[in-house]
Coordinates of C-alpha atoms and ligand atoms in Angstrom, one line a residue:
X624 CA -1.2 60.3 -4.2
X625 CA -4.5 61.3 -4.4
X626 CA -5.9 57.7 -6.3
X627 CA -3.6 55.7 -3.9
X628 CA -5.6 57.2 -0.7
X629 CA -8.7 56.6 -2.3
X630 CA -7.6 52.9 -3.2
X631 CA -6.7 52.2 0.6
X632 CA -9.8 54.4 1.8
X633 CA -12.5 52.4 0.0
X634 CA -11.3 49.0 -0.1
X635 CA -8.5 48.7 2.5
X636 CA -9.1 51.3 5.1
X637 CA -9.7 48.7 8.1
X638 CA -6.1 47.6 7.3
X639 CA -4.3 50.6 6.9
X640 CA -3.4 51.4 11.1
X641 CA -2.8 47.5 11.4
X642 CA -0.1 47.7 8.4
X643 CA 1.4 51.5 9.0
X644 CA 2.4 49.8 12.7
X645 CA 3.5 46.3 11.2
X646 CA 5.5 45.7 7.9
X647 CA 3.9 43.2 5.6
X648 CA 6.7 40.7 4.0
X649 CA 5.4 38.8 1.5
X650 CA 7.3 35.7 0.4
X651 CA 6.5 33.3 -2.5
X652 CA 8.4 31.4 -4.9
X653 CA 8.3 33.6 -7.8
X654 CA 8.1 37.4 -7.2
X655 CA 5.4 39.1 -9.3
X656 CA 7.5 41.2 -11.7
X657 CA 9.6 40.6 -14.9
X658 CA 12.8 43.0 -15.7
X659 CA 12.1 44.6 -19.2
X660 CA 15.4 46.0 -20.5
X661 CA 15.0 50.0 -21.4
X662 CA 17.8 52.3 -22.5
X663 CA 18.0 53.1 -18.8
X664 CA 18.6 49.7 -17.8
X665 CA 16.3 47.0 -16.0
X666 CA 13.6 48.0 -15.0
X667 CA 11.0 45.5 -13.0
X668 CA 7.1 45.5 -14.0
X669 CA 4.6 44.9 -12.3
X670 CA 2.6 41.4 -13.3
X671 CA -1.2 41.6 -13.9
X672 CA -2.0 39.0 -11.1
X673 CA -4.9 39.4 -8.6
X674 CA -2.6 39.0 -5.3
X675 CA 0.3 41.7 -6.6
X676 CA -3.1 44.5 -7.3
X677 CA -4.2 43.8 -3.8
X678 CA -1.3 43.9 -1.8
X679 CA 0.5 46.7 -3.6
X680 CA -1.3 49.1 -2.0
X681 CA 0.1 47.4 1.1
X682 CA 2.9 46.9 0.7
X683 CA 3.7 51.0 0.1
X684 CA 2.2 51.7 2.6
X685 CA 3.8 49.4 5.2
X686 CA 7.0 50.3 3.5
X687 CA 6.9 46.0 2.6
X688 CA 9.1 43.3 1.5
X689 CA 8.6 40.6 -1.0
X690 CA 10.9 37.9 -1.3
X691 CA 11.1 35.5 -3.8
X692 CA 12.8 34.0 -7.1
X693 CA 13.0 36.0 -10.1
X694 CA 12.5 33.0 -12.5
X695 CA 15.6 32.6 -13.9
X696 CA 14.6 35.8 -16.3
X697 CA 16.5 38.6 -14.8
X698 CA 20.6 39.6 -14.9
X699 CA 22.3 39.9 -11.5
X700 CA 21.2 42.7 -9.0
X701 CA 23.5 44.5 -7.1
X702 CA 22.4 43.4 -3.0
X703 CA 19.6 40.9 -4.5
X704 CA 17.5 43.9 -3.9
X705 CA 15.3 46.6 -5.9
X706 CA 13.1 49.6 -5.1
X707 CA 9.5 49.8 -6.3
X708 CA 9.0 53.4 -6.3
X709 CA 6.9 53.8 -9.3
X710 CA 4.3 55.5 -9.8
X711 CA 5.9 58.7 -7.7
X712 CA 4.2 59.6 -4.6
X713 CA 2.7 56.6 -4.0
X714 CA 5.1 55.0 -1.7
X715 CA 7.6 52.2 -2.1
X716 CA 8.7 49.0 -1.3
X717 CA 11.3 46.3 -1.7
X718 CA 11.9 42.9 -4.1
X719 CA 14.5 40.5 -2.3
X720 CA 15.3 38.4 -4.9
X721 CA 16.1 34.8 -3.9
X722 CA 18.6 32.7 -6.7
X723 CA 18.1 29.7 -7.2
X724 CA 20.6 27.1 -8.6
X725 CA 20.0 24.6 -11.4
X726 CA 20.0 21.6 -9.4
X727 CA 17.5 23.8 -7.0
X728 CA 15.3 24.7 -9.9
X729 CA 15.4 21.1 -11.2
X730 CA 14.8 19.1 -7.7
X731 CA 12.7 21.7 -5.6
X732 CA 10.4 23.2 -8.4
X733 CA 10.2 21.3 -10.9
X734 CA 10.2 18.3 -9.6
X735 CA 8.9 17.8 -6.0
X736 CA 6.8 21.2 -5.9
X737 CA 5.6 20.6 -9.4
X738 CA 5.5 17.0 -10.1
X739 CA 4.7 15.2 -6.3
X740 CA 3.4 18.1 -4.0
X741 CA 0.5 19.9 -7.1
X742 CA -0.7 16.2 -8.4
X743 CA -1.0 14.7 -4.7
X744 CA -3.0 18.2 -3.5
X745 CA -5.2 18.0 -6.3
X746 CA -6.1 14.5 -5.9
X747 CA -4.0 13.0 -9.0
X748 CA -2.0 10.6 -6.7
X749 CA -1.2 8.6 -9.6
X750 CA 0.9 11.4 -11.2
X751 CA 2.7 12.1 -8.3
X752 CA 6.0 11.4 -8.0
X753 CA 8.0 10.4 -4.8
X754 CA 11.7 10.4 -4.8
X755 CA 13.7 11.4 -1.3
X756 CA 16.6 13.3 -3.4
X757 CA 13.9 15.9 -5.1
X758 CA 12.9 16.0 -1.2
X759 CA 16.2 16.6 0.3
X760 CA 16.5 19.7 -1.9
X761 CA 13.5 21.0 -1.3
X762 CA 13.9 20.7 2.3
X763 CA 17.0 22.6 1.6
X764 CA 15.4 24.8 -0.5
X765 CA 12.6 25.9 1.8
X766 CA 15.5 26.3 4.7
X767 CA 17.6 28.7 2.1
X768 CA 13.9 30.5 1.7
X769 CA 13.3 30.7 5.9
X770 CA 17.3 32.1 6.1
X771 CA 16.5 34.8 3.8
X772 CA 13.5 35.3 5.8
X773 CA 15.5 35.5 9.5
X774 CA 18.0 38.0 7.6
X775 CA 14.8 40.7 6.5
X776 CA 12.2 40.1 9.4
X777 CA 11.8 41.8 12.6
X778 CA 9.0 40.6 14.7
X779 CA 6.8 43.1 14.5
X780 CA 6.3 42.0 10.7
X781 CA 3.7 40.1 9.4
X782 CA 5.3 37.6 7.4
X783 CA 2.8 35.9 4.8
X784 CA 4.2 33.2 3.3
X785 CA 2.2 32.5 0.0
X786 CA 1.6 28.4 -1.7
X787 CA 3.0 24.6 -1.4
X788 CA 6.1 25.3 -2.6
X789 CA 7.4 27.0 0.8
X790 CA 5.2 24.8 3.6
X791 CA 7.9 24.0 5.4
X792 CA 9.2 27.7 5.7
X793 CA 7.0 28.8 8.7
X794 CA 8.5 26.0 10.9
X795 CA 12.1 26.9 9.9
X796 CA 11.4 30.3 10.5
X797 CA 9.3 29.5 13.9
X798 CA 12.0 26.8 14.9
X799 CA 14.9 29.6 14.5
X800 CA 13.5 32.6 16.2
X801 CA 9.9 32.0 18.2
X802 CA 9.2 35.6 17.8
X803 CA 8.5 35.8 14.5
X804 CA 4.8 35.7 13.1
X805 CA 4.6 33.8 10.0
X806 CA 1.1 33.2 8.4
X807 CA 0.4 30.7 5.4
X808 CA -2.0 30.6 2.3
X809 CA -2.4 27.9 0.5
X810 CA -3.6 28.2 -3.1
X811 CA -4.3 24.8 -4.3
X812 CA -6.6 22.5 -2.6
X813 CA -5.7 20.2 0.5
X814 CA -6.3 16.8 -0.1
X815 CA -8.5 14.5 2.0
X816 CA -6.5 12.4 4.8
X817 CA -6.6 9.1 2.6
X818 CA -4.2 10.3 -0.2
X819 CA -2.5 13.2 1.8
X820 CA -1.1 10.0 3.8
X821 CA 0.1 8.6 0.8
X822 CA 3.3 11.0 0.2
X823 CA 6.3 9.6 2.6
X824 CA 7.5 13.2 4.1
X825 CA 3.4 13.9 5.1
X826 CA 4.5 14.7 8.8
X827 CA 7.5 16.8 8.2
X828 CA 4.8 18.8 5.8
X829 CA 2.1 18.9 8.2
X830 CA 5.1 20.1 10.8
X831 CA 5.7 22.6 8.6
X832 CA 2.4 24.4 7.9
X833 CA 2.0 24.5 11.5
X834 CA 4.9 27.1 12.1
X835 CA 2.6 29.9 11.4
X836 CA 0.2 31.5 13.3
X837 CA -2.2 31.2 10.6
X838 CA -3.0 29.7 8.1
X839 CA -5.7 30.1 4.8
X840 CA -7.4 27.7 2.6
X841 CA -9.7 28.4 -0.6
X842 CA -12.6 26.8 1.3
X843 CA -14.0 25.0 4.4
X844 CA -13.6 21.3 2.6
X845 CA -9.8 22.0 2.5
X846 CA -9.5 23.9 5.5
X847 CA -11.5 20.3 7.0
X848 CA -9.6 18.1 5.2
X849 CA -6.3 19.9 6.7
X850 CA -7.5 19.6 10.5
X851 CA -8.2 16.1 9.5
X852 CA -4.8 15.1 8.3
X853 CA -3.2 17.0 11.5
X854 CA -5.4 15.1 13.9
X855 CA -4.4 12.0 12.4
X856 CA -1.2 12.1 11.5
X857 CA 0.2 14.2 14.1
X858 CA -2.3 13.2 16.8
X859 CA -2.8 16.9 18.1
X860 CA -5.8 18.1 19.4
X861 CA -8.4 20.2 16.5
X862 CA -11.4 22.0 17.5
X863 CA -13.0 21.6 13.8
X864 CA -16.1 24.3 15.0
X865 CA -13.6 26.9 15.9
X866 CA -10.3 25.9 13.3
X867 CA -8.0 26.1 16.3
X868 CA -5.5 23.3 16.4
X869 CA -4.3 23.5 19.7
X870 CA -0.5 22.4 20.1
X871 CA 1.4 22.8 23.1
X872 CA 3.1 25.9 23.8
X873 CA 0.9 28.1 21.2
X874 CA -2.4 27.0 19.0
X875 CA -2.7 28.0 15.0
X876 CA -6.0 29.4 13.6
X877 CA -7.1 27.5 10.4
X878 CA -9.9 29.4 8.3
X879 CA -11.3 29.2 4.8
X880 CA -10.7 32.6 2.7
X881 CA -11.9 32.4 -0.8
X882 CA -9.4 34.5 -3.0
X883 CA -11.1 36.2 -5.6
X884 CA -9.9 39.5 -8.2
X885 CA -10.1 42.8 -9.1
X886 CA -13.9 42.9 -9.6
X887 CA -14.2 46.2 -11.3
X888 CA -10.6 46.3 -13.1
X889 CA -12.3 43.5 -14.8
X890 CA -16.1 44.8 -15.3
X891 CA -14.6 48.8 -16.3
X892 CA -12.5 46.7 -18.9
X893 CA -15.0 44.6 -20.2
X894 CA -17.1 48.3 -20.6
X895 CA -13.6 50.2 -22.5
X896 CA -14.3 51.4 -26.1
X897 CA -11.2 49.3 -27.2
X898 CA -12.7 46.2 -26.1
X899 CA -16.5 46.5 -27.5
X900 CA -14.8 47.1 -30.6
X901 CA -12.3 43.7 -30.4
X902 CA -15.7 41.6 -29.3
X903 CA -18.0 43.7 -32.6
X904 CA -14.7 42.7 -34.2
X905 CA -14.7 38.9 -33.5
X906 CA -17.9 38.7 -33.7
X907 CA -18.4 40.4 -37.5
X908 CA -16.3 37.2 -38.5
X909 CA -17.9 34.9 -36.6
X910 CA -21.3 35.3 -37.6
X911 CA -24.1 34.1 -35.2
X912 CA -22.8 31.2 -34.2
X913 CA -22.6 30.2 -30.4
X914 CA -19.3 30.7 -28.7
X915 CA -18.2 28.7 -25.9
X916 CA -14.7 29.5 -24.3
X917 CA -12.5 27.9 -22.4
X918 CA -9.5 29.5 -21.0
X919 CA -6.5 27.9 -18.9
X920 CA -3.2 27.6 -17.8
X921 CA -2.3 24.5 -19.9
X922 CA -2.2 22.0 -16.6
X923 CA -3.5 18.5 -16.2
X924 CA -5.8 19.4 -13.5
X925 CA -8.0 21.7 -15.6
X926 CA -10.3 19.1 -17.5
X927 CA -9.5 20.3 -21.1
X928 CA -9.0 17.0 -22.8
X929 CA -12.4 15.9 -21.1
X930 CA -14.2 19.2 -21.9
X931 CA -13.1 18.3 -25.9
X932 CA -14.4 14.9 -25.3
X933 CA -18.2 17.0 -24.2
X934 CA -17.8 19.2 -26.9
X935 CA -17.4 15.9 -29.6
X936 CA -20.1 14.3 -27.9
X937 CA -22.1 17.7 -28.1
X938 CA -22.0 17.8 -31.7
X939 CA -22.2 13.8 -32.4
X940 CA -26.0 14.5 -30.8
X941 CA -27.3 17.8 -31.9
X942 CA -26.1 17.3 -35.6
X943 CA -27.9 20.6 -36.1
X944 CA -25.6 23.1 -34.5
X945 CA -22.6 21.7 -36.5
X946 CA -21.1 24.8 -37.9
X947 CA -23.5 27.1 -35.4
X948 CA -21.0 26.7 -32.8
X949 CA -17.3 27.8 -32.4
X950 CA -15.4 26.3 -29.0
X951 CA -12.4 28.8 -28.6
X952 CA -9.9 27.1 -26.3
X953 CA -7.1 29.2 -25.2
X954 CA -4.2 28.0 -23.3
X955 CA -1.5 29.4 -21.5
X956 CA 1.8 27.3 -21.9
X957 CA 2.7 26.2 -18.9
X958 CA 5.7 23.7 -17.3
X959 CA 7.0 23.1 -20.9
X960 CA 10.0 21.1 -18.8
X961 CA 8.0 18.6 -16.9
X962 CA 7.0 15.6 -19.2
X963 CA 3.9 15.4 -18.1
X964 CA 3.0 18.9 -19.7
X965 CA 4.7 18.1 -22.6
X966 CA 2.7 14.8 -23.4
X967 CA -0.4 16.2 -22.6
X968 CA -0.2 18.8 -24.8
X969 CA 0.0 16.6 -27.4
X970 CA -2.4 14.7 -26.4
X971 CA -4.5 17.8 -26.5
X972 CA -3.5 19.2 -29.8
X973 CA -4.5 15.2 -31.3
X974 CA -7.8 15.2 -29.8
X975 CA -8.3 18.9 -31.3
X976 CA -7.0 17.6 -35.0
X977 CA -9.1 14.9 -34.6
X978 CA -12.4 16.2 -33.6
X979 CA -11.9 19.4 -36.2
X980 CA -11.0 16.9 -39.0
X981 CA -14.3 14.5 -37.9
X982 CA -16.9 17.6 -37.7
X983 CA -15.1 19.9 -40.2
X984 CA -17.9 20.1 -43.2
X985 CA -18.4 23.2 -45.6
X986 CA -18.0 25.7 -42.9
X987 CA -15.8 26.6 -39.9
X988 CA -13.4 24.1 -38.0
X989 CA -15.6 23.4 -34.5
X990 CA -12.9 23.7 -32.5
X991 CA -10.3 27.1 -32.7
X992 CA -7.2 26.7 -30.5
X993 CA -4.9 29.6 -29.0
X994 CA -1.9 28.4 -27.9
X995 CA 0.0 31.3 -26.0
X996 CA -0.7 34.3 -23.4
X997 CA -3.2 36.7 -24.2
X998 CA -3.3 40.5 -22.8
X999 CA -5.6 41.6 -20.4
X1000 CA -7.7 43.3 -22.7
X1001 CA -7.7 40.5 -25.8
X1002 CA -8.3 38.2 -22.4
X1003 CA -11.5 40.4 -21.1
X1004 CA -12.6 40.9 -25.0
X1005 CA -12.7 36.9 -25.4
X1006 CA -14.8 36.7 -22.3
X1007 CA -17.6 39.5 -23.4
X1008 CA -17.6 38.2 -26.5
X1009 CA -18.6 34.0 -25.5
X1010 CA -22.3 33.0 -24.5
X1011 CA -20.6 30.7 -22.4
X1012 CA -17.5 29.7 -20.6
X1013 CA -16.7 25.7 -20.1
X1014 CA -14.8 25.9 -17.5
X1015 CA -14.2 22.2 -15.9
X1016 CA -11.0 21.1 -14.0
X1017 CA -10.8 17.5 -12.6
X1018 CA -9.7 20.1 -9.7
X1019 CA -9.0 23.4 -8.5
X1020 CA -7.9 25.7 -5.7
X1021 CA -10.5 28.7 -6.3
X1022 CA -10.5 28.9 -10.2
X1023 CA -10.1 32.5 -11.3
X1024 CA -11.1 32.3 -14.7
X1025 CA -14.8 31.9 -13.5
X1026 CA -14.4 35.0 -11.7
X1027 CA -13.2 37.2 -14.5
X1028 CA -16.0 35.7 -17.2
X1029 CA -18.9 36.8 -14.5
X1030 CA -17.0 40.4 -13.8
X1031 CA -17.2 40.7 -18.1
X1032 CA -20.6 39.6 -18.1
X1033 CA -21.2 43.7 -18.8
X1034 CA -24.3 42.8 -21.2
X1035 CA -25.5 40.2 -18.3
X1036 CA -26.4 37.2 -21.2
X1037 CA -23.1 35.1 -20.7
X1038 CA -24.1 31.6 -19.2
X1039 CA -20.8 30.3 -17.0
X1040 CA -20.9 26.1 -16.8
X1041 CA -18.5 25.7 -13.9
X1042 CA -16.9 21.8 -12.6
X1043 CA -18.1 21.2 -8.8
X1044 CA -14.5 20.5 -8.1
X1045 CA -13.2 23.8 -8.3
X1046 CA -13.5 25.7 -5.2
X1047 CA -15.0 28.9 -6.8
X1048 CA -18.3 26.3 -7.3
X1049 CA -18.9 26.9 -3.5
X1050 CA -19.7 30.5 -4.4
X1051 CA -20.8 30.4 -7.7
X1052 CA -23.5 28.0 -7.0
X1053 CA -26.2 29.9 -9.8
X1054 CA -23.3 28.8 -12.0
X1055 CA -24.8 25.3 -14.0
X1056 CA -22.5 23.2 -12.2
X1057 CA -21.4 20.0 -13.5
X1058 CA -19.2 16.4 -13.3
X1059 CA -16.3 17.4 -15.8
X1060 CA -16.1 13.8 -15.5
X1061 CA -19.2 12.6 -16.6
X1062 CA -19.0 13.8 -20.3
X1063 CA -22.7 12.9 -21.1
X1064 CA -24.0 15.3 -18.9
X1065 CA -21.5 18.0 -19.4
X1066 CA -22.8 18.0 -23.3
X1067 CA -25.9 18.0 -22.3
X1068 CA -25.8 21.4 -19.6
X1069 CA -24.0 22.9 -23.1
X1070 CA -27.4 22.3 -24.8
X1071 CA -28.9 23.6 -21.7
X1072 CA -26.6 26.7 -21.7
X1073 CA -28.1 27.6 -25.6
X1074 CA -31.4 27.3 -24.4
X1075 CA -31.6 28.8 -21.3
X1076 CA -33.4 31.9 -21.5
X1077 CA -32.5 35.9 -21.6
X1078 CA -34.0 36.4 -18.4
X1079 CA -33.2 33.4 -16.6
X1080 CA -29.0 34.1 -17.8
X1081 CA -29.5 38.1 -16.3
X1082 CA -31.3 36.6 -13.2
X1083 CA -28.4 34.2 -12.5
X1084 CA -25.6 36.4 -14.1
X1085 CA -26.6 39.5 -11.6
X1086 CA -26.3 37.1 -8.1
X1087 CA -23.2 36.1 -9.3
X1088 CA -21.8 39.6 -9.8
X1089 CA -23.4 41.1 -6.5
X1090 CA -21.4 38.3 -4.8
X1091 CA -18.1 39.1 -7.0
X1092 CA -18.8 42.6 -6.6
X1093 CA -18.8 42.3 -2.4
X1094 CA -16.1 39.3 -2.4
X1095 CA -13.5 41.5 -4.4
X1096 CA -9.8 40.2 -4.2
X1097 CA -9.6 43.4 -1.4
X1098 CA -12.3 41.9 0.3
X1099 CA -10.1 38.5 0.7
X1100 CA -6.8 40.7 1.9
X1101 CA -9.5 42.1 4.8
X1102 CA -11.0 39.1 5.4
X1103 CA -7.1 37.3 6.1
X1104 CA -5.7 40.1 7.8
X1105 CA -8.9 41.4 9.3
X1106 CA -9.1 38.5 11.3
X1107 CA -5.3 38.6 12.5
X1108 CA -6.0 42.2 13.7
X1109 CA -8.6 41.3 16.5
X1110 CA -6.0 38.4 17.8
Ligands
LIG1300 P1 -3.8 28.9 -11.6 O1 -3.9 27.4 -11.6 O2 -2.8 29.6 -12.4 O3 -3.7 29.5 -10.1 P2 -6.5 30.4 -12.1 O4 -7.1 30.6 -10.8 O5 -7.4 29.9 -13.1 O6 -5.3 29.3 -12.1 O7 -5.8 31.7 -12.6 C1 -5.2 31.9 -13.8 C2 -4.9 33.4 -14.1 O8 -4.2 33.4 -15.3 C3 -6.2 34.2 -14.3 O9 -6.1 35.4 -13.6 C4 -6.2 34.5 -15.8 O10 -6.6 35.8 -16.1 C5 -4.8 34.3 -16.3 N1 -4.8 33.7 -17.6 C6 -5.3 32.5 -17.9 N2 -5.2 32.3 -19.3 C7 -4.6 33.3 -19.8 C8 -4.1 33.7 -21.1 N3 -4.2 32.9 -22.1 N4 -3.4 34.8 -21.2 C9 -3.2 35.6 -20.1 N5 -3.6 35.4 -18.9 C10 -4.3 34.2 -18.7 C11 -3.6 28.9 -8.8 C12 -4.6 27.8 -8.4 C13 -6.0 28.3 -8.6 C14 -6.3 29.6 -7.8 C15 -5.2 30.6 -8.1 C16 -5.3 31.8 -7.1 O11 -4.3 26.7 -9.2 O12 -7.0 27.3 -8.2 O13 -7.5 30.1 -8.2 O14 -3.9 30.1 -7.9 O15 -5.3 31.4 -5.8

């Protein structure tokens, strides 16, 4: 009991007579925890996500709900519904557990959340795919999400309703019982008005979003680029200083809330005895040579055949650092059913074959590729361990990843190149920010990066972590629902 109240006393304490008057529900397509199978039977654990550490604490002690879909991976549970109770003492709250069927999983996931909705919001209209039967059932989908929704909520719960794959939920819920508070986050970007028009059901989506009282973007561009699209296409009126769209019987607050992570879980990790001895480890067998990282979920939208094609061009110019540098790409498999993901990936694992096979001399392959999930710790050791982190998606919400190398920084020489087109550039801005596009210059900040000084990496490495260290993933739940309190 005694670490819980110090959790909600230093990081949450302006929250906690807001949430012990009001229940938080918290619904989002998947719910964060996978059944492991013990000789007791299921039990359900806890993922390692940012958003499940912050509103934990929370949820026990709003005595919360989170509803979502178990991802296909657990066996039938009596009611749809388990306890978290563990650890002892520290309160407890409920899963709701929403099943899906085949043709749901098929239509509303993986098709138009995963292959229309995630290309068109980040900007890849060309891989987004538009077909009104994948609609329909989402549609439906969403509606079987807002019914579970009106059989759990009272309305003195705060009902956050989490990503693109549920934007039509706070209408449904709104539409069906007007006294219920939904708020929204969104955790991809929101496209500008120009390709946001493009998808055929834009209105019913827009309509959507605006059932909640609230709702939450990465950044001020999206949060923009929303008001934009809703002036536009719905021809309501937006007050863009104040993010109040004003509709007719009620308005809806829009604000930019940069998500961020457990700041400390991630620096005390970095500092663990277990992991100084993985990084002396890796780096015994590495030698001296420079280590750049990347890490991602393997996705489209995260620049990785593009930030090969830098690290080709990198070593075509500076002959002198082939076999002084080791690129360590690791990616998380991800989507294995959509096409897309499938041919990509072998367009990535091509690329890799064929720059190791080109730059391969007496010494190490360039490039060394890890193809699966890592644990937090081999995760944190990876980061300590590279001089710097290539991280460069064509596009992205916040970008995490960035986060989590600065928080490991714990030796404060780790040099973080960072694409201007993820939303965690508008924070990290002593980041070297770059065009992943533009793979000339990309290869050349990587020469920059192995250059740049000791003291001008700990100058630029320490703004970044006092920001991370204020902006902590508990500093984004305060921000959201420290805002909703003074309503
Ligand atoms: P994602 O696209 O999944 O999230 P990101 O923000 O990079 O992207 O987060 C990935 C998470 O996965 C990180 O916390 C990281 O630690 C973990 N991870 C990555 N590679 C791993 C590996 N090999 N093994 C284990 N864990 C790994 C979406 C949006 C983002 C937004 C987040 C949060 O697309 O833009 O930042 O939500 O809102």
């Amino acid at each position: 009991m005694v670490g819980y109240q110090l959790e909600m006393g230093g990081r949450l304490n302006q929250l906690r007579d807001f949430f012990t008057s009001r229940r938080l529900v918290v619904v989002s397509n998947r719910l964060p925890y996978n059944p492991s199978r013990t000789s007791g039977g299921i039990r359900y654990v806890k993922g390692s996500g940012g958003l499940v550490t912050a509103l934990d604490p929370i949820l026990r002690l709003s005595n919360g709900l989170w509803i979502g879909w178990d991802g296909g991976t657990g066996a039938p549970i009596k009611g749809r519904r388990v306890t978290i109770s563990e650890p002892e003492g520290e309160g407890s709250y409920q899963l709701r557990f929403v099943d899906l069927t085949e043709k749901e999983i098929s239509h509303y996931y993986y098709s138009f959340s995963n292959r229309t909705l995630w290309p068109l919001f980040h900007n890849f209209i060309g891989k987004s795919n538009f077909n009104s039967a994948h609609w329909k059932t989402y549609f439906k989908t969403n509606a079987y999400f807002a019914g579970t929704i009106l059989e759990e909520a009272n309305p003195s719960d705060i009902i956050w309703i989490q990503d693109y794959h549920l934007s039509l939920v706070p209408n449904f819920i709104r539409y069906q019982n007007p006294e219920l508070s939904p708020y929204f986050f969104l955790h991809t970007p929101f496209p500008p008005y120009d390709t946001f028009r493009v998808l055929p059901w834009c209105k019913p989506i827009l309509e959507g979003f605006l059932g909640s009282e609230k709702i939450g973007f990465h950044v001020k561009g999206y949060a923009d680029n929303f008001l934009d699209c809703v002036q536009k296409i719905l021809n309501v009126n937006v007050d863009r200083e104040s993010g109040i769209i004003e509709l007719e019987e009620r308005n809806v607050k829009v604000g930019a809330h940069p998500i961020s992570i457990d700041y400390d879980a991630f620096h005390d990790m970095a500092l663990a005895k277990r992991v100084t001895k993985r990084v002396e480890k890796h780096r015994r067998r590495i030698g001296d040579r420079v280590i750049i990282l990347g890490v991602d979920r393997l996705d489209y939208t995260k620049g990785i055949k593009e930030r090969l094609l830098a690290v080709e061009r990198f070593l075509e110019k500076h002959g002198k650092f082939r076999n002084r540098i080791l690129f360590i790409q690791v990616a998380v498999p991800s989507r294995t059913r959509v096409d897309e993901y499938r041919i990509m990936k072998k367009e990535i694992d091509e690329t890799i074959g064929r720059i190791n096979g080109r730059f391969t001399g007496e010494g190490w392959p360039p490039i060394h590729y890890i193809y699966r999930s890592l644990s937090r710790e081999e995760l944190v050791a990876y980061y300590r361990l590279a001089d710097i982190a290539l991280i460069t998606p064509g596009r992205d919400g916040m970008n995490l990843i960035a986060k989590e190398y600065i928080a490991s920084q714990v030796d404060k020489d780790g040099v973080l190149v960072l694409s201007e087109f993820a939303g965690a550039a508008d924070e990290l801005t002593e980041a070297l920010l770059v065009n992943p596009y533009d793979i000339q210059t990309v290869s050349e900040t990587i020469y920059k990066a192995i250059r740049m000084s000791s003291r001008e990496k700990r100058r630029r490495v320490e703004k970044m972590q006092d920001l991370g260290k204020r902006r902590d993933i508990y500093h984004w739940v305060r921000d959201f629902f420290g805002e909703i309190d003074q309503l």
